[in-house]
Tab-separated table of C-alpha atoms in Angstrom:
chain	number	residue	atom	x	y	z
G	1320	MET	CA	214.229	146.525	-74.557
G	1321	ARG	CA	214.615	144.747	-78.010
G	1322	ARG	CA	211.210	144.428	-79.724
G	1323	LEU	CA	210.634	141.359	-81.631
G	1324	LYS	CA	209.573	141.437	-85.317
G	1325	PRO	CA	205.664	141.369	-85.937
G	1326	GLY	CA	206.115	137.797	-87.441
G	1327	LEU	CA	207.846	136.379	-84.476
G	1328	ARG	CA	205.566	138.435	-81.876
G	1329	MET	CA	202.305	136.981	-83.094
G	1330	PRO	CA	203.227	133.294	-82.095
G	1331	ARG	CA	204.353	134.398	-78.735
G	1332	ILE	CA	200.911	136.107	-78.086
G	1333	LEU	CA	199.052	132.899	-79.358
G	1334	PHE	CA	201.228	130.948	-77.350
G	1335	ALA	CA	200.456	133.246	-73.970
G	1336	ALA	CA	196.600	133.132	-74.774
G	1337	ALA	CA	196.537	129.467	-74.930
G	1338	CYS	CA	198.667	128.944	-71.739
G	1339	LEU	CA	195.859	131.538	-70.247
G	1340	ALA	CA	193.147	129.181	-71.711
G	1341	VAL	CA	194.468	126.170	-69.644
G	1342	ILE	CA	195.477	127.992	-66.290
G	1343	LEU	CA	192.529	130.199	-65.935
G	1344	PRO	CA	189.983	127.180	-65.372
G	1345	GLY	CA	192.556	125.784	-62.998
G	1346	LEU	CA	192.773	129.309	-61.054
G	1347	HIS	CA	188.847	129.232	-60.827
G	1348	GLN	CA	188.651	125.771	-59.323
G	1349	ALA	CA	191.455	126.603	-56.575
G	1350	ALA	CA	190.336	130.095	-55.898
G	1351	HIS	CA	189.604	129.213	-52.578
G	1352	ILE	CA	193.244	128.582	-51.706
G	1353	ILE	CA	194.831	131.005	-54.038
G	1354	ASN	CA	192.473	133.789	-52.370
G	1355	GLN	CA	194.382	132.928	-49.072
G	1356	VAL	CA	197.877	132.796	-50.644
G	1357	LEU	CA	197.334	136.304	-52.422
G	1358	LEU	CA	195.887	137.935	-49.582
G	1359	ALA	CA	198.781	136.745	-47.046
G	1360	GLY	CA	201.378	137.345	-49.862
G	1361	ILE	CA	200.297	140.943	-50.229
G	1362	LEU	CA	199.834	141.770	-46.740
G	1363	ALA	CA	203.252	140.554	-45.863
G	1364	VAL	CA	204.857	142.744	-48.548
G	1365	MET	CA	202.907	145.902	-47.401
G	1366	LEU	CA	203.601	145.012	-43.665
G	1367	GLU	CA	207.365	144.132	-44.020
G	1368	PRO	CA	208.750	147.831	-43.843
G	1369	LEU	CA	207.224	147.849	-40.144
G	1370	VAL	CA	209.064	144.935	-39.310
G	1371	SER	CA	212.293	145.997	-40.920
G	1372	GLN	CA	211.792	149.132	-38.737
G	1373	LEU	CA	211.454	147.106	-35.367
G	1374	THR	CA	214.298	144.872	-36.496
G	1375	GLU	CA	216.593	147.925	-37.032
G	1376	ARG	CA	216.060	148.685	-33.516
G	1377	ARG	CA	217.415	145.072	-32.316
G	1378	VAL	CA	214.002	143.761	-31.721
G	1379	PRO	CA	214.084	140.141	-32.687
G	1380	ARG	CA	212.269	139.533	-36.003
G	1381	SER	CA	210.005	136.812	-34.536
G	1382	VAL	CA	208.975	139.490	-31.924
G	1383	ALA	CA	208.638	141.886	-34.297
G	1384	CYS	CA	206.471	139.992	-36.531
G	1385	MET	CA	204.162	139.167	-33.510
G	1386	LEU	CA	204.046	142.795	-32.787
G	1387	VAL	CA	202.987	143.744	-36.272
G	1388	MET	CA	200.605	140.596	-36.181
G	1389	LEU	CA	199.081	142.212	-32.983
G	1390	ALA	CA	198.623	145.425	-34.428
G	1391	LEU	CA	196.799	144.038	-37.508
G	1392	LEU	CA	194.581	141.917	-35.571
G	1393	VAL	CA	193.162	144.122	-32.939
G	1394	PRO	CA	191.210	146.662	-35.304
G	1395	VAL	CA	190.061	143.761	-37.469
G	1396	VAL	CA	188.691	141.672	-34.431
G	1397	VAL	CA	187.005	144.932	-32.998
G	1398	THR	CA	185.686	145.672	-36.575
G	1399	VAL	CA	184.267	142.120	-36.766
G	1400	LEU	CA	182.736	142.033	-33.566
G	1401	ARG	CA	180.901	145.197	-34.091
G	1402	LEU	CA	179.607	144.019	-37.390
G	1403	THR	CA	178.464	141.100	-36.136
G	1404	ALA	CA	176.558	143.031	-33.076
G	1405	MET	CA	174.932	145.221	-35.555
G	1406	THR	CA	173.862	142.699	-38.298
G	1407	PRO	CA	170.587	141.779	-36.769
G	1408	ASP	CA	169.208	145.396	-36.663
G	1409	LEU	CA	170.431	145.722	-40.366
G	1410	ALA	CA	168.492	142.398	-41.430
G	1411	LEU	CA	165.485	143.802	-39.434
G	1412	PHE	CA	165.428	147.173	-41.606
G	1413	GLY	CA	166.104	144.921	-44.585
G	1414	ARG	CA	162.770	143.063	-44.197
G	1415	GLN	CA	161.040	146.263	-43.361
G	1416	LEU	CA	162.320	148.650	-45.941
G	1417	PRO	CA	159.579	147.491	-48.790
G	1418	SER	CA	157.053	148.986	-46.877
G	1419	LEU	CA	158.884	151.828	-45.474
G	1420	LEU	CA	159.792	152.703	-48.866
G	1421	THR	CA	156.492	152.479	-50.686
G	1422	GLY	CA	155.361	155.666	-48.815
G	1423	ARG	CA	158.489	157.733	-49.987
G	1424	LEU	CA	157.510	156.784	-53.699
G	1425	SER	CA	154.063	158.164	-53.539
G	1426	LEU	CA	155.285	161.726	-54.767
G	1427	LEU	CA	157.568	160.051	-57.369
G	1428	THR	CA	154.468	158.013	-58.805
G	1429	HIS	CA	152.470	161.171	-58.544
G	1430	MET	CA	155.012	162.776	-60.716
G	1431	LEU	CA	155.088	159.914	-63.403
G	1432	SER	CA	151.210	159.868	-63.417
G	1433	GLN	CA	151.159	163.402	-64.787
G	1434	MET	CA	153.652	162.444	-67.278
G	1435	GLY	CA	151.158	159.536	-68.427
G	1436	MET	CA	153.133	156.690	-66.907
G	1437	SER	CA	150.760	154.947	-64.162
G	1438	LEU	CA	152.776	152.792	-61.756
G	1439	SER	CA	152.076	152.069	-58.005
G	1440	PRO	CA	154.827	152.493	-55.656
G	1441	GLU	CA	154.893	148.728	-55.285
G	1442	GLU	CA	155.428	148.398	-58.919
G	1443	LEU	CA	158.029	151.371	-58.904
G	1444	PHE	CA	159.839	149.517	-56.003
G	1445	SER	CA	159.805	146.252	-57.819
G	1446	PHE	CA	162.088	147.611	-60.460
G	1447	ILE	CA	164.921	147.727	-57.667
G	1448	ASP	CA	164.898	145.534	-54.807
G	1449	ALA	CA	166.822	147.526	-52.075
G	1450	GLY	CA	165.451	145.351	-49.465
G	1451	LYS	CA	166.986	142.306	-50.877
G	1452	LEU	CA	170.276	144.091	-51.345
G	1453	LEU	CA	170.365	144.954	-47.602
G	1454	ARG	CA	169.161	141.465	-46.508
G	1455	SER	CA	172.091	139.905	-48.854
G	1456	LEU	CA	174.428	142.446	-47.172
G	1457	SER	CA	173.364	141.323	-43.747
G	1458	VAL	CA	173.749	137.616	-44.571
G	1459	MET	CA	177.268	138.270	-45.610
G	1460	LEU	CA	177.853	140.013	-42.386
G	1461	SER	CA	176.357	137.171	-40.307
G	1462	GLN	CA	178.601	134.724	-42.164
G	1463	ILE	CA	181.992	136.506	-41.119
G	1464	PRO	CA	182.098	134.418	-37.778
G	1465	GLY	CA	181.469	131.247	-39.585
G	1466	MET	CA	184.750	132.387	-41.860
G	1467	LEU	CA	186.899	132.326	-38.940
G	1468	SER	CA	188.674	129.293	-39.823
G	1469	TRP	CA	189.606	130.630	-43.245
G	1470	TRP	CA	190.978	133.759	-41.918
G	1471	VAL	CA	193.073	132.045	-39.363
G	1472	VAL	CA	194.721	130.319	-41.992
G	1473	VAL	CA	195.248	133.401	-43.807
G	1474	PHE	CA	196.796	135.165	-40.751
G	1475	LEU	CA	198.944	132.185	-40.086
G	1476	MET	CA	200.393	132.062	-43.464
G	1477	LEU	CA	200.774	135.888	-42.867
G	1478	LEU	CA	202.924	135.473	-39.985
G	1479	PHE	CA	205.326	132.619	-41.612
G	1480	ILE	CA	205.733	134.590	-44.719
G	1481	LEU	CA	206.630	137.792	-42.529
G	1482	TYR	CA	209.242	135.731	-40.850
G	1483	GLU	CA	210.491	134.309	-43.970
G	1484	LEU	CA	210.298	137.168	-46.311
G	1485	PRO	CA	214.036	138.253	-46.328
G	1486	ARG	CA	214.912	134.533	-47.421
G	1487	LEU	CA	212.137	134.171	-49.863
G	1488	LYS	CA	213.460	137.437	-51.437
G	1489	ALA	CA	216.792	135.955	-51.493
G	1490	LEU	CA	215.967	132.741	-53.046
G	1491	TRP	CA	213.261	134.545	-55.621
G	1492	GLY	CA	216.276	137.014	-56.673
G	1493	ARG	CA	218.780	133.952	-57.279
G	1494	TYR	CA	216.275	132.079	-59.194
G	1495	LEU	CA	215.552	134.868	-61.512
G	1496	ALA	CA	219.007	135.692	-61.988
G	1497	GLU	CA	219.640	132.058	-63.011
G	1498	TYR	CA	216.758	130.762	-65.070
G	1499	CYS	CA	215.105	134.374	-66.045
G	1500	PRO	CA	217.110	137.148	-65.908
G	1501	VAL	CA	215.293	139.322	-68.335
G	1502	MET	CA	212.258	139.279	-66.109
G	1503	SER	CA	214.198	140.245	-62.860
G	1504	VAL	CA	213.854	144.042	-63.217
G	1505	PRO	CA	210.217	144.306	-65.124
G	1506	LEU	CA	208.898	142.074	-62.265
G	1507	GLU	CA	210.707	144.272	-59.167
G	1508	GLU	CA	209.514	147.405	-61.095
G	1509	GLY	CA	205.820	145.892	-61.211
G	1510	ILE	CA	205.932	144.681	-57.370
G	1511	GLN	CA	207.267	147.939	-56.243
G	1512	SER	CA	204.294	149.870	-58.290
G	1513	VAL	CA	201.718	147.549	-56.794
G	1514	MET	CA	202.905	147.630	-53.525
G	1515	VAL	CA	202.619	151.830	-53.701
G	1516	TYR	CA	199.366	151.377	-55.132
G	1517	ALA	CA	198.190	148.997	-52.364
G	1518	ARG	CA	199.526	151.344	-49.586
G	1519	VAL	CA	197.840	154.556	-51.124
G	1520	LYS	CA	194.594	152.704	-51.785
G	1521	THR	CA	194.668	151.549	-48.287
G	1522	LEU	CA	194.974	154.973	-46.797
G	1523	THR	CA	192.342	156.503	-48.952
G	1524	SER	CA	190.051	153.736	-48.307
G	1525	LEU	CA	190.614	154.181	-44.584
G	1526	LEU	CA	190.024	157.904	-45.149
G	1527	GLY	CA	186.939	157.382	-46.815
G	1528	GLY	CA	185.401	154.821	-44.678
G	1529	VAL	CA	186.212	157.389	-41.705
G	1530	ILE	CA	184.536	160.225	-43.260
G	1531	ILE	CA	181.461	158.279	-44.380
G	1532	TRP	CA	181.368	156.669	-40.900
G	1533	GLY	CA	181.346	160.321	-39.168
G	1534	GLY	CA	178.976	161.699	-41.985
G	1535	ALA	CA	176.468	159.084	-41.543
G	1536	HIS	CA	176.532	159.450	-37.920
G	1537	LEU	CA	176.138	163.045	-37.484
G	1538	LEU	CA	173.260	162.878	-40.258
G	1539	GLY	CA	171.803	160.176	-37.740
G	1540	LEU	CA	171.945	157.156	-39.995
G	1541	LYS	CA	171.503	153.834	-38.551
G	1542	SER	CA	174.358	151.536	-38.831
G	1543	ALA	CA	176.866	154.124	-39.644
G	1544	PHE	CA	179.833	152.009	-38.725
G	1545	ILE	CA	178.631	149.550	-41.593
G	1546	TRP	CA	178.554	151.965	-44.147
G	1547	GLY	CA	181.870	153.295	-42.922
G	1548	VAL	CA	183.509	149.856	-43.506
G	1549	LEU	CA	181.715	149.233	-46.479
G	1550	MET	CA	183.081	152.141	-48.048
G	1551	PHE	CA	186.729	151.062	-46.705
G	1552	VAL	CA	186.281	147.809	-48.704
G	1553	CYS	CA	184.442	148.709	-51.864
G	1554	ASN	CA	186.851	151.323	-52.542
G	1555	TYR	CA	189.223	148.574	-53.516
G	1556	VAL	CA	187.123	147.534	-56.254
G	1557	PRO	CA	187.580	149.533	-59.341
G	1558	VAL	CA	184.716	151.525	-61.064
G	1559	PHE	CA	181.932	149.957	-59.453
G	1560	GLY	CA	183.099	150.134	-55.612
G	1561	PRO	CA	181.904	153.536	-54.660
G	1562	PHE	CA	178.649	152.885	-56.071
G	1563	ILE	CA	178.262	149.761	-54.296
G	1564	ALA	CA	179.047	151.484	-51.022
G	1565	ALA	CA	176.814	154.472	-51.617
G	1566	PHE	CA	173.554	152.672	-52.713
G	1567	PRO	CA	172.641	151.445	-49.064
G	1568	PRO	CA	173.010	154.727	-47.160
G	1569	VAL	CA	171.457	156.767	-49.969
G	1570	ILE	CA	168.332	154.085	-49.628
G	1571	GLN	CA	168.359	154.663	-45.973
G	1572	SER	CA	168.324	158.329	-46.093
G	1573	ALA	CA	165.503	158.274	-48.272
G	1574	VAL	CA	163.367	156.302	-46.262
G	1575	MET	CA	164.390	158.375	-42.748
G	1576	PHE	CA	164.547	161.757	-44.304
G	1577	GLY	CA	163.087	161.877	-47.782
G	1578	PRO	CA	164.354	162.337	-51.287
G	1579	ALA	CA	166.031	165.690	-50.709
G	1580	VAL	CA	168.352	164.481	-48.000
G	1581	SER	CA	168.798	161.151	-49.856
G	1582	ALA	CA	169.841	163.051	-53.391
G	1583	SER	CA	172.413	165.312	-50.830
G	1584	VAL	CA	173.810	161.991	-49.774
G	1585	ALA	CA	174.399	160.731	-53.223
G	1586	VAL	CA	176.007	164.044	-54.482
G	1587	PHE	CA	178.531	163.648	-51.297
G	1588	PHE	CA	179.354	160.152	-52.273
G	1589	VAL	CA	180.283	161.471	-55.999
G	1590	ILE	CA	181.914	164.519	-54.686
G	1591	LEU	CA	184.312	162.115	-51.995
G	1592	ASN	CA	184.614	159.483	-54.880
G	1593	LEU	CA	186.147	162.154	-57.052
G	1594	ILE	CA	188.308	163.626	-54.671
G	1595	LEU	CA	189.744	160.315	-53.381
G	1596	SER	CA	190.125	158.681	-56.994
G	1597	THR	CA	190.521	161.682	-59.374
G	1598	PHE	CA	192.571	163.839	-57.123
G	1599	LEU	CA	194.242	162.453	-54.221
G	1600	GLU	CA	195.107	158.975	-55.399
G	1601	PRO	CA	196.672	160.137	-59.018
G	1602	VAL	CA	198.732	163.065	-56.906
G	1603	VAL	CA	200.241	160.523	-54.452
G	1604	LEU	CA	200.664	157.762	-56.977
G	1605	GLY	CA	201.761	159.881	-59.823
G	1606	ARG	CA	199.760	157.621	-62.323
G	1607	ARG	CA	202.260	155.346	-61.683
G	1608	LEU	CA	199.994	152.246	-62.629
G	1609	ASN	CA	198.974	153.969	-65.929
G	1610	MET	CA	195.863	151.876	-66.139
G	1611	THR	CA	192.515	153.509	-67.963
G	1612	LEU	CA	188.943	153.167	-66.304
G	1613	THR	CA	188.243	150.748	-69.216
G	1614	LEU	CA	191.175	148.660	-68.356
G	1615	GLN	CA	190.127	148.535	-64.707
G	1616	LEU	CA	186.574	147.726	-65.544
G	1617	LEU	CA	187.597	144.790	-67.564
G	1618	ALA	CA	189.896	143.868	-64.919
G	1619	PHE	CA	187.171	143.827	-62.298
G	1620	MET	CA	184.891	141.523	-64.682
G	1621	PHE	CA	187.684	138.965	-65.346
G	1622	TRP	CA	189.342	138.561	-61.859
G	1623	GLN	CA	185.823	138.812	-60.160
G	1624	SER	CA	184.789	136.006	-62.373
G	1625	VAL	CA	187.930	133.791	-61.793
G	1626	LEU	CA	188.439	134.736	-57.907
G	1627	GLY	CA	185.447	136.057	-56.625
G	1628	VAL	CA	185.167	138.697	-54.107
G	1629	ILE	CA	188.938	138.610	-53.429
G	1630	GLY	CA	189.658	138.887	-57.191
G	1631	ALA	CA	187.267	141.985	-57.313
G	1632	ILE	CA	189.367	143.687	-54.659
G	1633	LEU	CA	192.750	142.797	-56.085
G	1634	ALA	CA	191.922	143.329	-59.846
G	1635	VAL	CA	194.169	146.165	-60.470
G	1636	PRO	CA	197.271	144.954	-58.736
G	1637	LEU	CA	196.930	141.547	-60.589
G	1638	THR	CA	196.158	143.364	-63.857
G	1639	TYR	CA	199.253	145.296	-63.538
G	1640	LEU	CA	201.472	142.365	-62.931
G	1641	MET	CA	200.104	140.324	-65.508
G	1642	LYS	CA	200.796	143.292	-68.021
G	1643	LYS	CA	204.166	143.627	-66.670
G	1644	ILE	CA	204.979	139.934	-67.191
G	1645	LEU	CA	202.875	139.184	-70.336
G	1646	LEU	CA	204.537	142.441	-71.975
G	1647	THR	CA	208.178	141.434	-71.141
G	1648	LYS	CA	207.602	137.714	-72.229
G	1649	ILE	CA	206.201	138.690	-75.609
G	1650	LEU	CA	208.508	141.619	-76.452
G	1651	LEU	CA	211.851	140.346	-75.534
G	1652	PRO	CA	213.530	137.158	-77.219
């Protein structure tokens, strides 16, 4: 890759920054539609190997796409139905949490009073309104059936993209070869790296969700299935995801079993996160994306502000693709 001289590189950096300043507000306004396209596109590329394996066994591509879609939809529908059924119990627990947790805070307030800090349990609880968090989570879960039309569009788009993907790849390859050949190799490498990351992240998120579900069930926590699903979803969110997933079960264990068990649950989450994100994922990925924690944190803050929840989940792959494209555009003549 031939690098530009510093005097020529700076105008390209400024031009790219000016383009982003114009594009990003538009992305924010169109986030509702862009999120659907992003989800459908990433899911289509992830599911393409399954469709290819079926077509190699002489299954028509339309039938293969339908079978893969059915295999995806069945667990999604079952999960949504279970979450919807458990939402009222979670909402009730969220309303009862302030009074339940106040009694558990009496020991802590006694220790603080001996240190010269006089705080009542109600005042201490006001610093972190855990009940509000659980109520917000229950409200989000209750809105899932109302988002059915949004997800129908996503899955319809996914079905069409899956069916047309070979043709779309050919058209995209010809376009890059004709109009922007220098972008062909970096963009292909970036997409392949993102797909590997997405598959590995999905497997580790599923593993973490199953472990949390089973552990919460064995411990006797209510809504164990919800905590497993929350771990699965939040594990995609860089840096903050595991902490968001850990907070509700830690609070629930503190109410039901006391501070000692709650601290054990928090330590368990920390160990599980270290195993998944610090050991398992780098070993499988081979540090393929090469993104520091600081960059992941900035990516989370940026994409969450632009695209909302979907942007927070897709922050790392989107940032990596942006990095590949912008570096290629800036460094190449």
